[in-house]
Amino acid sequence: MGALIILAIISAYLFGSISSAVLICRLFGLPDPRTSGSNNPGATNVYRLGGKIPAALTLWFDVLKGMIPVWGSYFLGIEPFYLGIIAVAACLGHIFPLYFHFRGGKAVATALGAMFPVAWEMALLLIATWLLVFRISRVSSMAALVTVSLAPFYAFWIKPQYTVPVIMISVLIMWRHQSNIVRLRSGQEQRTRRNK
């Protein structure tokens, strides 16, 4: 593994460690999303705490955290497998942020952003899947779990060279959703309502 690839992986982790949800909640004077609502620093919880604008900003910046490192690495000519590892590093930064005591989110938006530069068709298919499941269930975690479960199959179909990294990201995200899976099985998972 060359120095450029190692630098790109480290940079992706550090960039992913910027917690958009925490910073935007501070900017808007909202409670810390790590200790309020669902205690998850992600766009869905920010929506619960502050409404559409803070949530949209959080979502946008979380997507960029995955997109920018992978896009930059793509233009540097880094090969597909390592682009996938760089995407994983960005997601790990979001989940275990260096600057925020390693208390991060679940990396769904960051993973989606990481896929856009190398497989925009797959990214659009993932967005469509998430929206469809969320529209039916109104449960963000269920939409995320169904989407990441299908992601490896989409990758194998559209961009097979990214299948292994996509499997890694999917397993990572599903692991982060363990508590949601327990609540879904018991029927206690919170639905997202249109409230602000």
C-alpha atoms as a PDB file:
ATOM      1  CA  MET A   1       0.000   0.000   0.000  1.00  0.00           C
ATOM      2  CA  GLY A   2       1.514   3.289  -1.127  1.00  0.00           C
ATOM      3  CA  ALA A   3       1.967   6.454   0.894  1.00  0.00           C
ATOM      4  CA  LEU A   4      -0.691   8.255  -1.149  1.00  0.00           C
ATOM      5  CA  ILE A   5      -3.303   5.623  -0.315  1.00  0.00           C
ATOM      6  CA  ILE A   6      -2.413   5.677   3.394  1.00  0.00           C
ATOM      7  CA  LEU A   7      -2.641   9.478   3.415  1.00  0.00           C
ATOM      8  CA  ALA A   8      -6.015   9.331   1.644  1.00  0.00           C
ATOM      9  CA  ILE A   9      -7.362   6.808   4.189  1.00  0.00           C
ATOM     10  CA  ILE A  10      -6.212   8.909   7.155  1.00  0.00           C
ATOM     11  CA  SER A  11      -7.588  12.088   5.569  1.00  0.00           C
ATOM     12  CA  ALA A  12     -10.946  10.395   4.961  1.00  0.00           C
ATOM     13  CA  TYR A  13     -11.160   9.340   8.611  1.00  0.00           C
ATOM     14  CA  LEU A  14     -10.261  12.833   9.857  1.00  0.00           C
ATOM     15  CA  PHE A  15     -12.743  14.464   7.483  1.00  0.00           C
ATOM     16  CA  GLY A  16     -15.436  11.986   8.477  1.00  0.00           C
ATOM     17  CA  SER A  17     -14.768  12.833  12.134  1.00  0.00           C
ATOM     18  CA  ILE A  18     -16.320  16.284  11.718  1.00  0.00           C
ATOM     19  CA  SER A  19     -19.708  15.862  13.404  1.00  0.00           C
ATOM     20  CA  SER A  20     -22.121  17.880  11.288  1.00  0.00           C
ATOM     21  CA  ALA A  21     -25.052  17.203  13.603  1.00  0.00           C
ATOM     22  CA  VAL A  22     -23.285  18.481  16.721  1.00  0.00           C
ATOM     23  CA  LEU A  23     -21.908  21.600  15.029  1.00  0.00           C
ATOM     24  CA  ILE A  24     -25.193  22.513  13.341  1.00  0.00           C
ATOM     25  CA  CYS A  25     -27.134  21.998  16.572  1.00  0.00           C
ATOM     26  CA  ARG A  26     -24.702  24.351  18.306  1.00  0.00           C
ATOM     27  CA  LEU A  27     -25.127  26.872  15.483  1.00  0.00           C
ATOM     28  CA  PHE A  28     -28.927  26.786  15.805  1.00  0.00           C
ATOM     29  CA  GLY A  29     -28.924  26.706  19.611  1.00  0.00           C
ATOM     30  CA  LEU A  30     -30.392  23.202  19.749  1.00  0.00           C
ATOM     31  CA  PRO A  31     -29.700  20.461  22.313  1.00  0.00           C
ATOM     32  CA  ASP A  32     -26.731  18.174  21.776  1.00  0.00           C
ATOM     33  CA  PRO A  33     -28.043  15.368  19.519  1.00  0.00           C
ATOM     34  CA  ARG A  34     -25.790  12.879  21.306  1.00  0.00           C
ATOM     35  CA  THR A  35     -27.748  13.338  24.536  1.00  0.00           C
ATOM     36  CA  SER A  36     -31.190  14.408  23.270  1.00  0.00           C
ATOM     37  CA  GLY A  37     -33.936  12.805  21.228  1.00  0.00           C
ATOM     38  CA  SER A  38     -32.693   9.427  20.026  1.00  0.00           C
ATOM     39  CA  ASN A  39     -29.131  10.283  21.185  1.00  0.00           C
ATOM     40  CA  ASN A  40     -27.872   9.812  17.632  1.00  0.00           C
ATOM     41  CA  PRO A  41     -25.971  12.665  15.915  1.00  0.00           C
ATOM     42  CA  GLY A  42     -27.639  12.269  12.538  1.00  0.00           C
ATOM     43  CA  ALA A  43     -30.062  14.139  10.305  1.00  0.00           C
ATOM     44  CA  THR A  44     -33.173  12.287  11.526  1.00  0.00           C
ATOM     45  CA  ASN A  45     -32.537  13.190  15.157  1.00  0.00           C
ATOM     46  CA  VAL A  46     -31.656  16.778  14.221  1.00  0.00           C
ATOM     47  CA  TYR A  47     -35.018  16.926  12.430  1.00  0.00           C
ATOM     48  CA  ARG A  48     -36.738  15.860  15.624  1.00  0.00           C
ATOM     49  CA  LEU A  49     -34.840  18.478  17.623  1.00  0.00           C
ATOM     50  CA  GLY A  50     -34.896  21.439  15.259  1.00  0.00           C
ATOM     51  CA  GLY A  51     -36.921  20.846  12.120  1.00  0.00           C
ATOM     52  CA  LYS A  52     -36.213  20.814   8.411  1.00  0.00           C
ATOM     53  CA  ILE A  53     -33.439  23.374   7.888  1.00  0.00           C
ATOM     54  CA  PRO A  54     -30.940  22.076  10.493  1.00  0.00           C
ATOM     55  CA  ALA A  55     -31.725  18.500   9.400  1.00  0.00           C
ATOM     56  CA  ALA A  56     -31.189  19.316   5.709  1.00  0.00           C
ATOM     57  CA  LEU A  57     -27.852  20.991   6.484  1.00  0.00           C
ATOM     58  CA  THR A  58     -26.772  18.016   8.586  1.00  0.00           C
ATOM     59  CA  LEU A  59     -27.722  15.596   5.830  1.00  0.00           C
ATOM     60  CA  TRP A  60     -25.897  17.633   3.168  1.00  0.00           C
ATOM     61  CA  PHE A  61     -22.664  17.895   5.154  1.00  0.00           C
ATOM     62  CA  ASP A  62     -22.778  14.225   6.171  1.00  0.00           C
ATOM     63  CA  VAL A  63     -23.072  13.291   2.480  1.00  0.00           C
ATOM     64  CA  LEU A  64     -20.127  15.567   1.630  1.00  0.00           C
ATOM     65  CA  LYS A  65     -17.987  13.871   4.304  1.00  0.00           C
ATOM     66  CA  GLY A  66     -18.131  10.689   2.271  1.00  0.00           C
ATOM     67  CA  MET A  67     -18.195  12.254  -1.177  1.00  0.00           C
ATOM     68  CA  ILE A  68     -15.196  14.611  -0.993  1.00  0.00           C
ATOM     69  CA  PRO A  69     -12.510  12.111   0.175  1.00  0.00           C
ATOM     70  CA  VAL A  70     -13.597   9.467  -2.352  1.00  0.00           C
ATOM     71  CA  TRP A  71     -13.949  11.936  -5.198  1.00  0.00           C
ATOM     72  CA  GLY A  72     -10.528  13.404  -4.495  1.00  0.00           C
ATOM     73  CA  SER A  73      -8.973   9.941  -4.339  1.00  0.00           C
ATOM     74  CA  TYR A  74     -10.712   8.943  -7.565  1.00  0.00           C
ATOM     75  CA  PHE A  75      -9.138  11.865  -9.403  1.00  0.00           C
ATOM     76  CA  LEU A  76      -5.749  10.940  -7.955  1.00  0.00           C
ATOM     77  CA  GLY A  77      -6.073   7.587  -9.758  1.00  0.00           C
ATOM     78  CA  ILE A  78      -6.431   5.357  -6.705  1.00  0.00           C
ATOM     79  CA  GLU A  79      -7.758   1.940  -7.729  1.00  0.00           C
ATOM     80  CA  PRO A  80     -11.334   0.817  -6.958  1.00  0.00           C
ATOM     81  CA  PHE A  81     -10.633  -1.492  -4.010  1.00  0.00           C
ATOM     82  CA  TYR A  82      -8.774   1.229  -2.125  1.00  0.00           C
ATOM     83  CA  LEU A  83     -11.454   3.772  -2.992  1.00  0.00           C
ATOM     84  CA  GLY A  84     -13.769   1.451  -1.115  1.00  0.00           C
ATOM     85  CA  ILE A  85     -11.421   1.358   1.869  1.00  0.00           C
ATOM     86  CA  ILE A  86     -11.279   5.160   1.818  1.00  0.00           C
ATOM     87  CA  ALA A  87     -15.095   5.185   1.898  1.00  0.00           C
ATOM     88  CA  VAL A  88     -15.004   2.828   4.893  1.00  0.00           C
ATOM     89  CA  ALA A  89     -12.520   5.178   6.619  1.00  0.00           C
ATOM     90  CA  ALA A  90     -14.874   8.151   6.132  1.00  0.00           C
ATOM     91  CA  CYS A  91     -17.717   6.112   7.634  1.00  0.00           C
ATOM     92  CA  LEU A  92     -15.542   5.084  10.582  1.00  0.00           C
ATOM     93  CA  GLY A  93     -14.747   8.745  11.147  1.00  0.00           C
ATOM     94  CA  HIS A  94     -18.466   9.512  11.293  1.00  0.00           C
ATOM     95  CA  ILE A  95     -19.120   6.614  13.679  1.00  0.00           C
ATOM     96  CA  PHE A  96     -16.035   7.194  15.875  1.00  0.00           C
ATOM     97  CA  PRO A  97     -15.223  10.913  15.451  1.00  0.00           C
ATOM     98  CA  LEU A  98     -11.788  11.841  16.736  1.00  0.00           C
ATOM     99  CA  TYR A  99     -12.842  15.399  17.640  1.00  0.00           C
ATOM    100  CA  PHE A 100     -16.049  14.439  19.476  1.00  0.00           C
ATOM    101  CA  HIS A 101     -14.929  11.793  21.998  1.00  0.00           C
ATOM    102  CA  PHE A 102     -15.571   8.985  19.460  1.00  0.00           C
ATOM    103  CA  ARG A 103     -19.345   9.379  19.916  1.00  0.00           C
ATOM    104  CA  GLY A 104     -20.738   9.518  16.415  1.00  0.00           C
ATOM    105  CA  GLY A 105     -23.669   8.530  14.257  1.00  0.00           C
ATOM    106  CA  LYS A 106     -24.560   5.600  12.050  1.00  0.00           C
ATOM    107  CA  ALA A 107     -22.944   6.711   8.773  1.00  0.00           C
ATOM    108  CA  VAL A 108     -25.853   6.108   6.396  1.00  0.00           C
ATOM    109  CA  ALA A 109     -25.601   9.524   4.704  1.00  0.00           C
ATOM    110  CA  THR A 110     -21.790   9.431   4.709  1.00  0.00           C
ATOM    111  CA  ALA A 111     -21.791   5.999   3.060  1.00  0.00           C
ATOM    112  CA  LEU A 112     -24.238   7.242   0.443  1.00  0.00           C
ATOM    113  CA  GLY A 113     -22.035  10.249  -0.286  1.00  0.00           C
ATOM    114  CA  ALA A 114     -19.006   8.003  -0.665  1.00  0.00           C
ATOM    115  CA  MET A 115     -20.758   6.028  -3.397  1.00  0.00           C
ATOM    116  CA  PHE A 116     -21.715   8.991  -5.583  1.00  0.00           C
ATOM    117  CA  PRO A 117     -18.276   9.645  -7.137  1.00  0.00           C
ATOM    118  CA  VAL A 118     -17.695   6.037  -8.195  1.00  0.00           C
ATOM    119  CA  ALA A 119     -21.195   4.629  -8.715  1.00  0.00           C
ATOM    120  CA  TRP A 120     -23.821   7.358  -9.026  1.00  0.00           C
ATOM    121  CA  GLU A 121     -26.321   4.887 -10.500  1.00  0.00           C
ATOM    122  CA  MET A 122     -26.068   2.757  -7.376  1.00  0.00           C
ATOM    123  CA  ALA A 123     -26.308   5.834  -5.147  1.00  0.00           C
ATOM    124  CA  LEU A 124     -29.541   6.892  -6.859  1.00  0.00           C
ATOM    125  CA  LEU A 125     -30.924   3.377  -6.506  1.00  0.00           C
ATOM    126  CA  LEU A 126     -30.073   3.419  -2.799  1.00  0.00           C
ATOM    127  CA  ILE A 127     -31.787   6.797  -2.352  1.00  0.00           C
ATOM    128  CA  ALA A 128     -34.888   5.479  -4.134  1.00  0.00           C
ATOM    129  CA  THR A 129     -34.907   2.393  -1.901  1.00  0.00           C
ATOM    130  CA  TRP A 130     -34.571   4.458   1.277  1.00  0.00           C
ATOM    131  CA  LEU A 131     -37.320   6.872   0.225  1.00  0.00           C
ATOM    132  CA  LEU A 132     -39.702   4.070  -0.715  1.00  0.00           C
ATOM    133  CA  VAL A 133     -39.238   2.148   2.535  1.00  0.00           C
ATOM    134  CA  PHE A 134     -39.389   5.331   4.612  1.00  0.00           C
ATOM    135  CA  ARG A 135     -42.546   6.505   2.838  1.00  0.00           C
ATOM    136  CA  ILE A 136     -44.228   3.204   3.662  1.00  0.00           C
ATOM    137  CA  SER A 137     -42.920   2.744   7.216  1.00  0.00           C
ATOM    138  CA  ARG A 138     -42.100   6.291   8.426  1.00  0.00           C
ATOM    139  CA  VAL A 139     -39.238   4.597  10.316  1.00  0.00           C
ATOM    140  CA  SER A 140     -35.805   5.927   9.376  1.00  0.00           C
ATOM    141  CA  SER A 141     -33.888   2.983  10.829  1.00  0.00           C
ATOM    142  CA  MET A 142     -35.961   0.448   8.915  1.00  0.00           C
ATOM    143  CA  ALA A 143     -35.368   2.366   5.686  1.00  0.00           C
ATOM    144  CA  ALA A 144     -31.636   2.413   6.415  1.00  0.00           C
ATOM    145  CA  LEU A 145     -31.463  -1.293   7.254  1.00  0.00           C
ATOM    146  CA  VAL A 146     -33.363  -2.391   4.157  1.00  0.00           C
ATOM    147  CA  THR A 147     -31.232  -0.105   1.993  1.00  0.00           C
ATOM    148  CA  VAL A 148     -27.850  -1.273   3.315  1.00  0.00           C
ATOM    149  CA  SER A 149     -29.000  -4.904   3.126  1.00  0.00           C
ATOM    150  CA  LEU A 150     -29.659  -4.451  -0.596  1.00  0.00           C
ATOM    151  CA  ALA A 151     -26.531  -2.344  -1.248  1.00  0.00           C
ATOM    152  CA  PRO A 152     -24.138  -5.288  -1.865  1.00  0.00           C
ATOM    153  CA  PHE A 153     -26.554  -6.757  -4.413  1.00  0.00           C
ATOM    154  CA  TYR A 154     -26.837  -3.384  -6.154  1.00  0.00           C
ATOM    155  CA  ALA A 155     -23.041  -3.115  -6.168  1.00  0.00           C
ATOM    156  CA  PHE A 156     -22.595  -6.596  -7.645  1.00  0.00           C
ATOM    157  CA  TRP A 157     -25.135  -5.748 -10.332  1.00  0.00           C
ATOM    158  CA  ILE A 158     -23.902  -2.246 -11.234  1.00  0.00           C
ATOM    159  CA  LYS A 159     -20.231  -1.974 -10.151  1.00  0.00           C
ATOM    160  CA  PRO A 160     -18.987  -5.435  -9.101  1.00  0.00           C
ATOM    161  CA  GLN A 161     -15.463  -4.152  -8.363  1.00  0.00           C
ATOM    162  CA  TYR A 162     -16.910  -2.308  -5.344  1.00  0.00           C
ATOM    163  CA  THR A 163     -18.848  -5.251  -3.932  1.00  0.00           C
ATOM    164  CA  VAL A 164     -16.392  -6.127  -1.134  1.00  0.00           C
ATOM    165  CA  PRO A 165     -16.062  -2.557   0.239  1.00  0.00           C
ATOM    166  CA  VAL A 166     -19.847  -2.110   0.004  1.00  0.00           C
ATOM    167  CA  ILE A 167     -20.309  -5.311   2.034  1.00  0.00           C
ATOM    168  CA  MET A 168     -17.889  -3.900   4.634  1.00  0.00           C
ATOM    169  CA  ILE A 169     -19.827  -0.632   4.848  1.00  0.00           C
ATOM    170  CA  SER A 170     -23.177  -2.453   5.016  1.00  0.00           C
ATOM    171  CA  VAL A 171     -22.011  -4.697   7.868  1.00  0.00           C
ATOM    172  CA  LEU A 172     -20.625  -1.659   9.708  1.00  0.00           C
ATOM    173  CA  ILE A 173     -23.900   0.254   9.394  1.00  0.00           C
ATOM    174  CA  MET A 174     -25.997  -2.743  10.415  1.00  0.00           C
ATOM    175  CA  TRP A 175     -23.761  -3.231  13.453  1.00  0.00           C
ATOM    176  CA  ARG A 176     -24.407   0.416  14.401  1.00  0.00           C
ATOM    177  CA  HIS A 177     -28.145  -0.231  14.164  1.00  0.00           C
ATOM    178  CA  GLN A 178     -28.193  -3.064  16.722  1.00  0.00           C
ATOM    179  CA  SER A 179     -30.354  -1.150  19.196  1.00  0.00           C
ATOM    180  CA  ASN A 180     -32.721  -0.121  16.389  1.00  0.00           C
ATOM    181  CA  ILE A 181     -33.062  -3.758  15.320  1.00  0.00           C
ATOM    182  CA  VAL A 182     -34.025  -4.718  18.881  1.00  0.00           C
ATOM    183  CA  ARG A 183     -36.647  -1.939  19.004  1.00  0.00           C
ATOM    184  CA  LEU A 184     -37.980  -2.857  15.563  1.00  0.00           C
ATOM    185  CA  ARG A 185     -38.438  -6.465  16.629  1.00  0.00           C
ATOM    186  CA  SER A 186     -40.313  -5.375  19.761  1.00  0.00           C
ATOM    187  CA  GLY A 187     -42.390  -2.770  17.894  1.00  0.00           C
ATOM    188  CA  GLN A 188     -40.950   0.096  19.942  1.00  0.00           C
ATOM    189  CA  GLU A 189     -38.982   1.939  17.270  1.00  0.00           C
ATOM    190  CA  GLN A 190     -39.954   5.603  16.965  1.00  0.00           C
ATOM    191  CA  ARG A 191     -41.643   6.829  13.799  1.00  0.00           C
ATOM    192  CA  THR A 192     -40.633  10.129  12.241  1.00  0.00           C
ATOM    193  CA  ARG A 193     -43.519  12.543  11.943  1.00  0.00           C
ATOM    194  CA  ARG A 194     -43.949  15.698   9.902  1.00  0.00           C
ATOM    195  CA  ASN A 195     -43.900  18.205  12.719  1.00  0.00           C
ATOM    196  CA  LYS A 196     -41.907  21.328  11.797  1.00  0.00           C
END
